mmCIF file of C-alpha atoms in Angstrom:
data_model
loop_
_atom_site.group_PDB
_atom_site.id
_atom_site.type_symbol
_atom_site.label_atom_id
_atom_site.label_comp_id
_atom_site.label_asym_id
_atom_site.label_seq_id
_atom_site.Cartn_x
_atom_site.Cartn_y
_atom_site.Cartn_z
ATOM 1 C CA MET A 21 6.511 -1.052 15.233
ATOM 2 C CA THR A 22 2.910 -0.343 14.326
ATOM 3 C CA GLN A 23 0.801 1.111 17.128
ATOM 4 C CA ARG A 24 -2.444 -0.545 18.213
ATOM 5 C CA GLY A 25 -5.548 1.242 17.004
ATOM 6 C CA ARG A 26 -3.984 2.528 13.792
ATOM 7 C CA SER A 27 -5.657 1.888 10.474
ATOM 8 C CA VAL A 28 -4.538 1.674 6.871
ATOM 9 C CA LEU A 29 -6.188 2.000 3.474
ATOM 10 C CA ALA A 30 -4.348 -0.333 1.111
ATOM 11 C CA ILE A 31 -4.704 -2.016 -2.253
ATOM 12 C CA PRO A 32 -3.792 -5.718 -2.085
ATOM 13 C CA VAL A 33 -1.355 -6.958 -4.735
ATOM 14 C CA PRO A 34 -1.613 -10.775 -4.488
ATOM 15 C CA ALA A 35 0.676 -11.208 -7.502
ATOM 16 C CA ALA A 36 3.530 -9.837 -5.349
ATOM 17 C CA ASP A 37 2.984 -12.164 -2.361
ATOM 18 C CA PRO A 38 5.540 -14.756 -3.612
ATOM 19 C CA LEU A 39 8.092 -11.973 -4.104
ATOM 20 C CA LEU A 40 7.607 -10.821 -0.480
ATOM 21 C CA ALA A 41 7.783 -14.404 0.789
ATOM 22 C CA ARG A 42 11.153 -14.762 -0.951
ATOM 23 C CA ALA A 43 12.322 -11.438 0.522
ATOM 24 C CA ALA A 44 11.338 -12.654 4.014
ATOM 25 C CA GLU A 45 13.612 -15.678 3.533
ATOM 26 C CA LEU A 46 16.518 -13.342 2.796
ATOM 27 C CA SER A 47 16.129 -10.625 5.417
ATOM 28 C CA PRO A 48 14.401 -9.934 8.732
ATOM 29 C CA ALA A 49 13.825 -6.390 7.420
ATOM 30 C CA ALA A 50 11.388 -7.744 4.811
ATOM 31 C CA ARG A 51 7.812 -6.523 5.040
ATOM 32 C CA ARG A 52 5.518 -8.565 7.306
ATOM 33 C CA GLY A 53 1.956 -8.193 8.513
ATOM 34 C CA LEU A 54 -0.417 -7.417 5.689
ATOM 35 C CA PRO A 55 -0.085 -9.327 2.411
ATOM 36 C CA ALA A 56 1.635 -7.477 -0.445
ATOM 37 C CA HIS A 57 -0.068 -4.124 -0.939
ATOM 38 C CA ILE A 58 0.175 -0.529 -2.058
ATOM 39 C CA SER A 59 -0.658 1.814 0.810
ATOM 40 C CA LEU A 60 -3.116 4.567 -0.041
ATOM 41 C CA LEU A 61 -3.149 6.245 3.376
ATOM 42 C CA TYR A 62 -1.248 5.152 6.456
ATOM 43 C CA PRO A 63 -2.064 5.821 9.142
ATOM 44 C CA PHE A 64 -5.633 6.510 8.107
ATOM 45 C CA ARG A 65 -7.888 7.284 11.069
ATOM 46 C CA PRO A 66 -7.805 5.880 14.601
ATOM 47 C CA ALA A 67 -9.845 2.688 14.908
ATOM 48 C CA ALA A 68 -12.223 4.437 17.326
ATOM 49 C CA ASP A 69 -13.116 6.944 14.560
ATOM 50 C CA LEU A 70 -14.040 4.343 11.929
ATOM 51 C CA ASP A 71 -17.781 4.803 12.164
ATOM 52 C CA GLU A 72 -20.495 4.039 9.609
ATOM 53 C CA ALA A 73 -20.207 7.526 8.090
ATOM 54 C CA THR A 74 -16.491 6.997 7.471
ATOM 55 C CA VAL A 75 -17.052 3.595 5.863
ATOM 56 C CA THR A 76 -19.820 5.050 3.666
ATOM 57 C CA ALA A 77 -17.558 7.933 2.614
ATOM 58 C CA LEU A 78 -14.760 5.472 1.817
ATOM 59 C CA ALA A 79 -17.112 3.411 -0.324
ATOM 60 C CA ASP A 80 -18.163 6.571 -2.176
ATOM 61 C CA VAL A 81 -14.554 7.401 -3.100
ATOM 62 C CA LEU A 82 -13.106 3.921 -3.588
ATOM 63 C CA GLU A 83 -15.949 2.210 -5.423
ATOM 64 C CA ARG A 84 -15.840 4.889 -8.141
ATOM 65 C CA GLN A 85 -12.246 3.925 -8.920
ATOM 66 C CA PRO A 86 -11.865 1.743 -12.009
ATOM 67 C CA ALA A 87 -9.821 -1.431 -11.632
ATOM 68 C CA MET A 88 -6.214 -0.876 -12.741
ATOM 69 C CA GLU A 89 -3.481 -2.800 -14.479
ATOM 70 C CA VAL A 90 0.034 -2.005 -13.222
ATOM 71 C CA ARG A 91 3.539 -3.290 -13.754
ATOM 72 C CA PHE A 92 6.509 -3.328 -11.451
ATOM 73 C CA GLU A 93 9.718 -3.220 -13.468
ATOM 74 C CA ARG A 94 12.428 -2.109 -11.039
ATOM 75 C CA CYS A 95 13.217 -2.473 -7.374
ATOM 76 C CA HIS A 96 14.431 0.673 -5.614
ATOM 77 C CA HIS A 97 16.102 1.320 -2.278
ATOM 78 C CA HIS A 98 16.891 4.346 -0.179
ATOM 79 C CA ASP A 99 18.183 4.448 3.416
ATOM 80 C CA GLY A 100 17.172 0.854 4.187
ATOM 81 C CA PHE A 101 13.788 1.184 2.483
ATOM 82 C CA VAL A 102 13.337 -1.306 -0.378
ATOM 83 C CA TYR A 103 10.286 -0.858 -2.597
ATOM 84 C CA LEU A 104 8.621 -1.241 -5.981
ATOM 85 C CA ARG A 105 6.957 1.618 -7.868
ATOM 86 C CA PRO A 106 3.875 0.741 -9.899
ATOM 87 C CA ASP A 107 3.594 1.869 -13.499
ATOM 88 C CA PRO A 108 1.497 3.751 -14.402
ATOM 89 C CA LEU A 109 1.496 5.892 -11.275
ATOM 90 C CA GLN A 110 -1.208 8.371 -12.296
ATOM 91 C CA PRO A 111 -4.339 6.354 -11.426
ATOM 92 C CA LEU A 112 -2.941 5.668 -7.952
ATOM 93 C CA THR A 113 -1.770 9.253 -7.509
ATOM 94 C CA GLY A 114 -5.261 10.442 -8.464
ATOM 95 C CA LEU A 115 -6.913 8.051 -6.018
ATOM 96 C CA ILE A 116 -4.609 9.099 -3.172
ATOM 97 C CA ALA A 117 -5.324 12.768 -3.985
ATOM 98 C CA ALA A 118 -9.088 12.119 -3.874
ATOM 99 C CA LEU A 119 -8.735 10.447 -0.467
ATOM 100 C CA ARG A 120 -6.551 13.291 0.831
ATOM 101 C CA ARG A 121 -9.133 15.849 -0.343
ATOM 102 C CA ARG A 122 -11.840 13.957 1.550
ATOM 103 C CA TRP A 123 -9.659 13.570 4.677
ATOM 104 C CA PRO A 124 -7.268 16.556 4.551
ATOM 105 C CA GLY A 125 -6.106 16.041 8.139
ATOM 106 C CA VAL A 126 -4.690 12.605 7.341
ATOM 107 C CA VAL A 127 -0.983 13.029 6.614
ATOM 108 C CA PRO A 128 0.766 9.991 5.097
ATOM 109 C CA TYR A 129 3.225 8.375 7.500
ATOM 110 C CA ASP A 130 2.545 11.180 10.009
ATOM 111 C CA GLY A 131 4.595 13.482 7.760
ATOM 112 C CA ARG A 132 7.868 11.643 8.462
ATOM 113 C CA PHE A 133 8.688 11.470 4.740
ATOM 114 C CA GLY A 134 7.017 14.666 3.546
ATOM 115 C CA GLU A 135 3.516 15.153 2.199
ATOM 116 C CA ASP A 136 3.982 13.301 -1.112
ATOM 117 C CA VAL A 137 5.375 9.830 -0.498
ATOM 118 C CA GLY A 138 4.044 8.393 -3.746
ATOM 119 C CA ALA A 139 2.444 5.034 -4.413
ATOM 120 C CA HIS A 140 4.738 2.088 -3.707
ATOM 121 C CA LEU A 141 4.828 -1.526 -2.599
ATOM 122 C CA THR A 142 7.136 -1.967 0.393
ATOM 123 C CA VAL A 143 9.550 -4.894 0.240
ATOM 124 C CA ALA A 144 11.602 -4.068 3.359
ATOM 125 C CA MET A 145 12.206 -1.337 5.919
ATOM 126 C CA GLY A 146 15.296 -0.857 8.037
ATOM 127 C CA ALA A 147 17.496 -3.048 5.869
ATOM 128 C CA SER A 148 21.244 -2.686 6.200
ATOM 129 C CA PRO A 149 23.017 -1.552 3.007
ATOM 130 C CA ARG A 150 24.131 -5.142 2.409
ATOM 131 C CA GLU A 151 20.598 -6.547 2.985
ATOM 132 C CA ALA A 152 19.054 -3.873 0.762
ATOM 133 C CA ALA A 153 21.435 -4.680 -2.092
ATOM 134 C CA ALA A 154 20.740 -8.426 -1.756
ATOM 135 C CA LEU A 155 16.985 -7.821 -1.668
ATOM 136 C CA VAL A 156 17.121 -5.594 -4.749
ATOM 137 C CA ARG A 157 19.058 -8.274 -6.672
ATOM 138 C CA ALA A 158 16.663 -11.046 -5.601
ATOM 139 C CA VAL A 159 13.540 -9.026 -6.339
ATOM 140 C CA GLU A 160 14.754 -7.740 -9.695
ATOM 141 C CA ALA A 161 15.371 -11.346 -10.773
ATOM 142 C CA THR A 162 11.568 -11.854 -10.533
ATOM 143 C CA LEU A 163 10.590 -8.680 -12.406
ATOM 144 C CA PRO A 164 8.747 -7.491 -14.369
ATOM 145 C CA LEU A 165 5.560 -8.282 -12.484
ATOM 146 C CA SER A 166 2.091 -7.382 -13.732
ATOM 147 C CA ALA A 167 -0.889 -7.007 -11.425
ATOM 148 C CA ARG A 168 -4.563 -6.174 -11.671
ATOM 149 C CA LEU A 169 -5.715 -3.966 -8.803
ATOM 150 C CA THR A 170 -9.391 -4.624 -8.116
ATOM 151 C CA GLU A 171 -10.115 -3.504 -4.559
ATOM 152 C CA ALA A 172 -8.968 -1.566 -1.514
ATOM 153 C CA TRP A 173 -8.937 -2.701 2.090
ATOM 154 C CA LEU A 174 -9.438 -0.897 5.367
ATOM 155 C CA ALA A 175 -7.549 -2.688 8.147
ATOM 156 C CA VAL A 176 -6.884 -1.948 11.818
ATOM 157 C CA PHE A 177 -3.853 -3.002 13.850
ATOM 158 C CA ASP A 178 -4.655 -4.679 17.168
ATOM 159 C CA GLY A 179 -1.505 -6.733 17.624
ATOM 160 C CA ALA A 180 -2.129 -8.059 14.095
ATOM 161 C CA TRP A 181 -3.838 -6.463 11.114
ATOM 162 C CA GLN A 182 -7.597 -7.081 11.116
ATOM 163 C CA PRO A 183 -9.838 -6.326 8.118
ATOM 164 C CA ARG A 184 -12.551 -3.715 8.663
ATOM 165 C CA GLY A 185 -13.755 -3.103 5.123
ATOM 166 C CA ARG A 186 -13.321 -4.193 1.551
ATOM 167 C CA PHE A 187 -14.144 -1.854 -1.343
ATOM 168 C CA ARG A 188 -14.330 -3.241 -4.871
ATOM 169 C CA PHE A 189 -13.224 -1.016 -7.720
ATOM 170 C CA ARG A 190 -15.602 -0.751 -10.626
ATOM 171 C CA SER A 191 -14.937 -2.628 -13.831
ATOM 172 C CA PRO A 192 -13.561 -0.287 -16.480
ATOM 173 C CA ALA A 193 -15.799 0.467 -19.442
ATOM 174 C CA ARG A 194 -14.836 -1.486 -22.525
#
């Protein structure tokens, strides 16, 4: 359960919303809350620390990022965690590294899964082995999925996720 006052930096992936809606029909372990997204940093900073300087610094990092095209080709699962890995990973890995350099004290997932979790789109957490296998089959039937990533969100949990900032990526040079 997400704690009140926590924040997240995430990239919305609207193209995956129907996939998550289908997963929610199949399992209570399916991801709920925010629309489909790739987490950049969670938890980010406590809501009380999200001042103007933080938002300005986020804009400086995130608005330099070019928009990205990614594909999701396989669904993975491990210990009840069902997820998609974007391809290519490098632009997302580079963006996460830039954010971690700017906020070195922010440890993804409070360090529960190590320092390098890697970019992913969560489908479900806490799924039983049977649920995970069913979710993987259902999700893989809808893949591959292509998505254009054009912005990042800052959101705060206060019983529900509330937006606090939206940062548009720059258009790539042609």
